[in-house]
JSON list of C-alpha atoms in Angstrom, two decimals:
[
{"chain": "A", "resi": 294, "resn": "UNK", "atom": "CA", "xyz": [-112.59, -49.01, 29.31]},
{"chain": "A", "resi": 295, "resn": "UNK", "atom": "CA", "xyz": [-110.25, -52.00, 29.51]},
{"chain": "A", "resi": 296, "resn": "UNK", "atom": "CA", "xyz": [-111.60, -55.43, 30.33]},
{"chain": "A", "resi": 297, "resn": "UNK", "atom": "CA", "xyz": [-110.71, -56.75, 33.75]},
{"chain": "A", "resi": 298, "resn": "UNK", "atom": "CA", "xyz": [-109.48, -60.22, 34.64]},
{"chain": "A", "resi": 299, "resn": "UNK", "atom": "CA", "xyz": [-108.79, -61.86, 37.97]},
{"chain": "A", "resi": 300, "resn": "UNK", "atom": "CA", "xyz": [-105.97, -64.40, 37.66]},
{"chain": "A", "resi": 301, "resn": "UNK", "atom": "CA", "xyz": [-106.04, -67.00, 40.42]},
{"chain": "A", "resi": 302, "resn": "UNK", "atom": "CA", "xyz": [-102.82, -68.81, 39.63]},
{"chain": "A", "resi": 303, "resn": "UNK", "atom": "CA", "xyz": [-99.70, -70.21, 41.26]},
{"chain": "A", "resi": 304, "resn": "UNK", "atom": "CA", "xyz": [-96.42, -68.61, 40.29]},
{"chain": "A", "resi": 305, "resn": "UNK", "atom": "CA", "xyz": [-93.56, -70.85, 41.31]},
{"chain": "A", "resi": 306, "resn": "UNK", "atom": "CA", "xyz": [-90.94, -73.13, 39.77]},
{"chain": "A", "resi": 307, "resn": "UNK", "atom": "CA", "xyz": [-93.22, -76.20, 39.74]},
{"chain": "A", "resi": 308, "resn": "UNK", "atom": "CA", "xyz": [-95.28, -77.42, 36.79]},
{"chain": "A", "resi": 309, "resn": "UNK", "atom": "CA", "xyz": [-98.52, -75.53, 37.44]},
{"chain": "A", "resi": 310, "resn": "UNK", "atom": "CA", "xyz": [-96.56, -72.45, 38.49]},
{"chain": "A", "resi": 311, "resn": "UNK", "atom": "CA", "xyz": [-94.48, -72.28, 35.32]},
{"chain": "A", "resi": 312, "resn": "UNK", "atom": "CA", "xyz": [-97.52, -72.98, 33.17]},
{"chain": "A", "resi": 313, "resn": "UNK", "atom": "CA", "xyz": [-99.47, -70.22, 34.94]},
{"chain": "A", "resi": 314, "resn": "UNK", "atom": "CA", "xyz": [-96.59, -67.76, 34.64]},
{"chain": "A", "resi": 315, "resn": "UNK", "atom": "CA", "xyz": [-96.54, -68.38, 30.87]},
{"chain": "A", "resi": 316, "resn": "UNK", "atom": "CA", "xyz": [-100.24, -67.51, 30.74]},
{"chain": "A", "resi": 317, "resn": "UNK", "atom": "CA", "xyz": [-99.57, -64.36, 32.75]},
{"chain": "A", "resi": 318, "resn": "UNK", "atom": "CA", "xyz": [-96.76, -63.33, 30.39]},
{"chain": "A", "resi": 319, "resn": "UNK", "atom": "CA", "xyz": [-98.94, -63.96, 27.32]},
{"chain": "A", "resi": 320, "resn": "UNK", "atom": "CA", "xyz": [-101.71, -61.79, 28.78]},
{"chain": "A", "resi": 321, "resn": "UNK", "atom": "CA", "xyz": [-99.29, -58.97, 29.55]},
{"chain": "A", "resi": 322, "resn": "UNK", "atom": "CA", "xyz": [-97.85, -59.07, 26.05]},
{"chain": "A", "resi": 323, "resn": "UNK", "atom": "CA", "xyz": [-100.93, -59.75, 23.95]},
{"chain": "A", "resi": 324, "resn": "UNK", "atom": "CA", "xyz": [-104.11, -58.69, 25.75]},
{"chain": "A", "resi": 325, "resn": "UNK", "atom": "CA", "xyz": [-105.48, -55.25, 26.51]},
{"chain": "A", "resi": 326, "resn": "UNK", "atom": "CA", "xyz": [-106.75, -56.14, 29.97]},
{"chain": "A", "resi": 327, "resn": "UNK", "atom": "CA", "xyz": [-106.36, -54.98, 33.56]},
{"chain": "A", "resi": 328, "resn": "UNK", "atom": "CA", "xyz": [-105.11, -57.93, 35.56]},
{"chain": "A", "resi": 329, "resn": "UNK", "atom": "CA", "xyz": [-105.58, -58.57, 39.26]},
{"chain": "A", "resi": 330, "resn": "UNK", "atom": "CA", "xyz": [-103.30, -61.35, 40.49]},
{"chain": "A", "resi": 331, "resn": "UNK", "atom": "CA", "xyz": [-104.67, -63.58, 43.22]},
{"chain": "A", "resi": 332, "resn": "UNK", "atom": "CA", "xyz": [-101.76, -65.98, 43.88]},
{"chain": "A", "resi": 333, "resn": "UNK", "atom": "CA", "xyz": [-102.43, -69.59, 44.83]},
{"chain": "A", "resi": 334, "resn": "UNK", "atom": "CA", "xyz": [-100.06, -71.34, 47.20]},
{"chain": "A", "resi": 335, "resn": "UNK", "atom": "CA", "xyz": [-96.53, -70.42, 48.17]},
{"chain": "A", "resi": 336, "resn": "UNK", "atom": "CA", "xyz": [-95.15, -67.65, 45.98]},
{"chain": "A", "resi": 337, "resn": "UNK", "atom": "CA", "xyz": [-91.75, -67.59, 47.71]},
{"chain": "A", "resi": 338, "resn": "UNK", "atom": "CA", "xyz": [-89.82, -67.90, 44.46]},
{"chain": "A", "resi": 339, "resn": "UNK", "atom": "CA", "xyz": [-92.33, -66.03, 42.26]},
{"chain": "A", "resi": 340, "resn": "UNK", "atom": "CA", "xyz": [-89.92, -63.18, 41.58]},
{"chain": "A", "resi": 341, "resn": "UNK", "atom": "CA", "xyz": [-87.26, -65.62, 40.33]},
{"chain": "A", "resi": 342, "resn": "UNK", "atom": "CA", "xyz": [-89.77, -67.21, 37.94]},
{"chain": "A", "resi": 343, "resn": "UNK", "atom": "CA", "xyz": [-90.95, -63.80, 36.73]},
{"chain": "A", "resi": 344, "resn": "UNK", "atom": "CA", "xyz": [-87.36, -62.67, 36.16]},
{"chain": "A", "resi": 345, "resn": "UNK", "atom": "CA", "xyz": [-86.72, -65.76, 34.03]},
{"chain": "A", "resi": 346, "resn": "UNK", "atom": "CA", "xyz": [-89.76, -64.84, 31.91]},
{"chain": "A", "resi": 347, "resn": "UNK", "atom": "CA", "xyz": [-88.83, -61.13, 31.68]},
{"chain": "A", "resi": 348, "resn": "UNK", "atom": "CA", "xyz": [-91.83, -59.95, 33.70]},
{"chain": "A", "resi": 349, "resn": "UNK", "atom": "CA", "xyz": [-90.87, -56.95, 35.78]},
{"chain": "A", "resi": 350, "resn": "UNK", "atom": "CA", "xyz": [-91.19, -56.98, 39.54]},
{"chain": "A", "resi": 351, "resn": "UNK", "atom": "CA", "xyz": [-92.98, -53.61, 39.31]},
{"chain": "A", "resi": 352, "resn": "UNK", "atom": "CA", "xyz": [-95.61, -55.06, 36.98]},
{"chain": "A", "resi": 353, "resn": "UNK", "atom": "CA", "xyz": [-96.09, -58.05, 39.30]},
{"chain": "A", "resi": 354, "resn": "UNK", "atom": "CA", "xyz": [-96.51, -55.80, 42.36]},
{"chain": "A", "resi": 355, "resn": "UNK", "atom": "CA", "xyz": [-98.92, -53.53, 40.45]},
{"chain": "A", "resi": 356, "resn": "UNK", "atom": "CA", "xyz": [-101.08, -56.49, 39.40]},
{"chain": "A", "resi": 357, "resn": "UNK", "atom": "CA", "xyz": [-101.12, -57.84, 42.96]},
{"chain": "A", "resi": 358, "resn": "UNK", "atom": "CA", "xyz": [-102.47, -54.52, 44.26]},
{"chain": "A", "resi": 359, "resn": "UNK", "atom": "CA", "xyz": [-104.86, -53.66, 41.40]},
{"chain": "A", "resi": 360, "resn": "UNK", "atom": "CA", "xyz": [-108.53, -53.39, 42.37]},
{"chain": "A", "resi": 361, "resn": "UNK", "atom": "CA", "xyz": [-111.02, -54.61, 39.81]},
{"chain": "A", "resi": 362, "resn": "UNK", "atom": "CA", "xyz": [-114.78, -54.99, 39.72]},
{"chain": "A", "resi": 363, "resn": "UNK", "atom": "CA", "xyz": [-116.10, -57.80, 41.88]},
{"chain": "A", "resi": 364, "resn": "UNK", "atom": "CA", "xyz": [-117.92, -59.31, 38.92]},
{"chain": "A", "resi": 365, "resn": "UNK", "atom": "CA", "xyz": [-114.84, -59.53, 36.68]},
{"chain": "A", "resi": 366, "resn": "UNK", "atom": "CA", "xyz": [-114.10, -62.83, 34.98]},
{"chain": "A", "resi": 367, "resn": "UNK", "atom": "CA", "xyz": [-111.77, -65.11, 36.92]},
{"chain": "A", "resi": 368, "resn": "UNK", "atom": "CA", "xyz": [-109.24, -67.39, 35.24]},
{"chain": "A", "resi": 369, "resn": "UNK", "atom": "CA", "xyz": [-108.20, -70.12, 37.67]},
{"chain": "A", "resi": 370, "resn": "UNK", "atom": "CA", "xyz": [-105.32, -72.45, 36.82]},
{"chain": "A", "resi": 371, "resn": "UNK", "atom": "CA", "xyz": [-105.05, -75.18, 39.40]},
{"chain": "A", "resi": 372, "resn": "UNK", "atom": "CA", "xyz": [-105.72, -78.82, 40.26]},
{"chain": "A", "resi": 373, "resn": "UNK", "atom": "CA", "xyz": [-109.21, -79.91, 39.13]},
{"chain": "A", "resi": 374, "resn": "UNK", "atom": "CA", "xyz": [-110.41, -81.00, 42.57]},
{"chain": "A", "resi": 375, "resn": "UNK", "atom": "CA", "xyz": [-109.54, -77.59, 44.04]},
{"chain": "A", "resi": 376, "resn": "UNK", "atom": "CA", "xyz": [-110.89, -75.21, 41.39]},
{"chain": "A", "resi": 377, "resn": "UNK", "atom": "CA", "xyz": [-113.96, -74.44, 43.50]},
{"chain": "A", "resi": 378, "resn": "UNK", "atom": "CA", "xyz": [-111.74, -73.08, 46.30]},
{"chain": "A", "resi": 379, "resn": "UNK", "atom": "CA", "xyz": [-110.81, -70.05, 44.19]},
{"chain": "A", "resi": 380, "resn": "UNK", "atom": "CA", "xyz": [-114.07, -69.00, 42.53]},
{"chain": "A", "resi": 381, "resn": "UNK", "atom": "CA", "xyz": [-114.68, -65.30, 41.96]},
{"chain": "A", "resi": 382, "resn": "UNK", "atom": "CA", "xyz": [-118.04, -63.52, 41.93]},
{"chain": "A", "resi": 383, "resn": "UNK", "atom": "CA", "xyz": [-118.16, -63.15, 38.14]},
{"chain": "A", "resi": 384, "resn": "UNK", "atom": "CA", "xyz": [-117.81, -65.79, 35.43]},
{"chain": "A", "resi": 385, "resn": "UNK", "atom": "CA", "xyz": [-115.17, -68.42, 36.27]},
{"chain": "A", "resi": 386, "resn": "UNK", "atom": "CA", "xyz": [-112.94, -70.15, 33.75]},
{"chain": "A", "resi": 387, "resn": "UNK", "atom": "CA", "xyz": [-111.00, -73.05, 35.23]},
{"chain": "A", "resi": 388, "resn": "UNK", "atom": "CA", "xyz": [-107.91, -74.35, 33.51]},
{"chain": "A", "resi": 389, "resn": "UNK", "atom": "CA", "xyz": [-106.44, -77.61, 34.65]},
{"chain": "A", "resi": 390, "resn": "UNK", "atom": "CA", "xyz": [-104.23, -80.50, 33.71]},
{"chain": "A", "resi": 391, "resn": "UNK", "atom": "CA", "xyz": [-104.71, -84.20, 34.26]},
{"chain": "A", "resi": 392, "resn": "UNK", "atom": "CA", "xyz": [-102.79, -87.30, 33.25]},
{"chain": "A", "resi": 393, "resn": "UNK", "atom": "CA", "xyz": [-105.46, -89.98, 33.18]},
{"chain": "A", "resi": 394, "resn": "UNK", "atom": "CA", "xyz": [-108.72, -90.53, 31.38]},
{"chain": "A", "resi": 395, "resn": "UNK", "atom": "CA", "xyz": [-110.39, -91.67, 34.59]},
{"chain": "A", "resi": 396, "resn": "UNK", "atom": "CA", "xyz": [-111.31, -88.56, 36.57]},
{"chain": "A", "resi": 397, "resn": "UNK", "atom": "CA", "xyz": [-112.31, -88.96, 40.21]},
{"chain": "A", "resi": 398, "resn": "UNK", "atom": "CA", "xyz": [-115.62, -87.63, 41.53]},
{"chain": "A", "resi": 399, "resn": "UNK", "atom": "CA", "xyz": [-113.89, -84.80, 43.43]},
{"chain": "A", "resi": 400, "resn": "UNK", "atom": "CA", "xyz": [-112.04, -83.75, 40.26]},
{"chain": "A", "resi": 401, "resn": "UNK", "atom": "CA", "xyz": [-115.29, -83.75, 38.28]},
{"chain": "A", "resi": 402, "resn": "UNK", "atom": "CA", "xyz": [-116.99, -81.71, 41.02]},
{"chain": "A", "resi": 403, "resn": "UNK", "atom": "CA", "xyz": [-114.21, -79.12, 40.80]},
{"chain": "A", "resi": 404, "resn": "UNK", "atom": "CA", "xyz": [-114.48, -78.97, 37.02]},
{"chain": "A", "resi": 405, "resn": "UNK", "atom": "CA", "xyz": [-118.26, -78.62, 37.23]},
{"chain": "A", "resi": 406, "resn": "UNK", "atom": "CA", "xyz": [-117.90, -75.72, 39.72]},
{"chain": "A", "resi": 407, "resn": "UNK", "atom": "CA", "xyz": [-116.56, -73.40, 37.00]},
{"chain": "A", "resi": 408, "resn": "UNK", "atom": "CA", "xyz": [-118.55, -71.89, 34.14]},
{"chain": "A", "resi": 409, "resn": "UNK", "atom": "CA", "xyz": [-116.04, -73.02, 31.51]},
{"chain": "A", "resi": 410, "resn": "UNK", "atom": "CA", "xyz": [-113.05, -75.33, 31.63]},
{"chain": "A", "resi": 411, "resn": "UNK", "atom": "CA", "xyz": [-109.98, -74.71, 29.50]},
{"chain": "A", "resi": 412, "resn": "UNK", "atom": "CA", "xyz": [-107.95, -77.71, 28.38]},
{"chain": "A", "resi": 413, "resn": "UNK", "atom": "CA", "xyz": [-104.68, -77.96, 26.49]},
{"chain": "A", "resi": 414, "resn": "UNK", "atom": "CA", "xyz": [-105.11, -80.91, 24.14]},
{"chain": "A", "resi": 415, "resn": "UNK", "atom": "CA", "xyz": [-107.64, -82.73, 22.01]},
{"chain": "A", "resi": 416, "resn": "UNK", "atom": "CA", "xyz": [-107.10, -85.72, 24.30]},
{"chain": "A", "resi": 417, "resn": "UNK", "atom": "CA", "xyz": [-108.21, -83.67, 27.33]},
{"chain": "A", "resi": 418, "resn": "UNK", "atom": "CA", "xyz": [-111.29, -82.45, 25.45]},
{"chain": "A", "resi": 419, "resn": "UNK", "atom": "CA", "xyz": [-112.15, -86.09, 24.72]},
{"chain": "A", "resi": 420, "resn": "UNK", "atom": "CA", "xyz": [-111.64, -87.07, 28.38]},
{"chain": "A", "resi": 421, "resn": "UNK", "atom": "CA", "xyz": [-114.00, -84.33, 29.54]},
{"chain": "A", "resi": 422, "resn": "UNK", "atom": "CA", "xyz": [-116.60, -85.34, 26.95]},
{"chain": "A", "resi": 423, "resn": "UNK", "atom": "CA", "xyz": [-116.26, -88.97, 28.09]},
{"chain": "A", "resi": 424, "resn": "UNK", "atom": "CA", "xyz": [-117.27, -87.74, 31.56]},
{"chain": "A", "resi": 425, "resn": "UNK", "atom": "CA", "xyz": [-120.40, -86.05, 30.16]},
{"chain": "A", "resi": 426, "resn": "UNK", "atom": "CA", "xyz": [-119.04, -82.52, 30.32]},
{"chain": "A", "resi": 427, "resn": "UNK", "atom": "CA", "xyz": [-120.80, -80.68, 27.53]},
{"chain": "A", "resi": 428, "resn": "UNK", "atom": "CA", "xyz": [-118.99, -79.11, 24.61]},
{"chain": "A", "resi": 429, "resn": "UNK", "atom": "CA", "xyz": [-120.38, -75.68, 25.52]},
{"chain": "A", "resi": 430, "resn": "UNK", "atom": "CA", "xyz": [-118.52, -75.85, 28.85]},
{"chain": "A", "resi": 431, "resn": "UNK", "atom": "CA", "xyz": [-115.17, -76.83, 27.30]},
{"chain": "A", "resi": 432, "resn": "UNK", "atom": "CA", "xyz": [-112.75, -74.23, 25.92]},
{"chain": "A", "resi": 433, "resn": "UNK", "atom": "CA", "xyz": [-109.96, -75.89, 24.11]},
{"chain": "A", "resi": 434, "resn": "UNK", "atom": "CA", "xyz": [-107.59, -77.02, 23.23]},
{"chain": "A", "resi": 435, "resn": "UNK", "atom": "CA", "xyz": [-105.99, -73.72, 24.32]},
{"chain": "A", "resi": 436, "resn": "UNK", "atom": "CA", "xyz": [-102.32, -73.09, 23.71]},
{"chain": "A", "resi": 437, "resn": "UNK", "atom": "CA", "xyz": [-100.69, -70.31, 25.75]},
{"chain": "A", "resi": 438, "resn": "UNK", "atom": "CA", "xyz": [-97.76, -68.44, 24.27]},
{"chain": "A", "resi": 439, "resn": "UNK", "atom": "CA", "xyz": [-94.52, -69.73, 25.80]},
{"chain": "A", "resi": 440, "resn": "UNK", "atom": "CA", "xyz": [-92.12, -67.99, 23.48]},
{"chain": "A", "resi": 441, "resn": "UNK", "atom": "CA", "xyz": [-91.49, -64.47, 22.23]}
]
């Protein structure tokens, strides 16, 4: 039986949306997993973004409608202070980006709401450690596949 994954991600032409779409594409191409898409925010131009990344509209629609187990792992890519708004019932992996080494209390609370936090650079790992987030909670640096 295939593993199941709930993707709570934006898909749009903005920074988080493009980053999330690259993750989605990498999962489609390289992982043997059933994906349930749980879009965050306005997905008005999602189909344009998916077309640019060669992800079929049929695949997108299928993943939006797919039912998975309630306790499946959730991967949430969003702003740190809002990660807790999109938690699933199973294990939650939050992926986020930040541009400063001084995280606000609400950002730290969002990061602490997930079981693991994925980061994209050694610098981000160091920032999280500086804020007393344990190494066992940090996954990273993680590099999604952006190219074929």
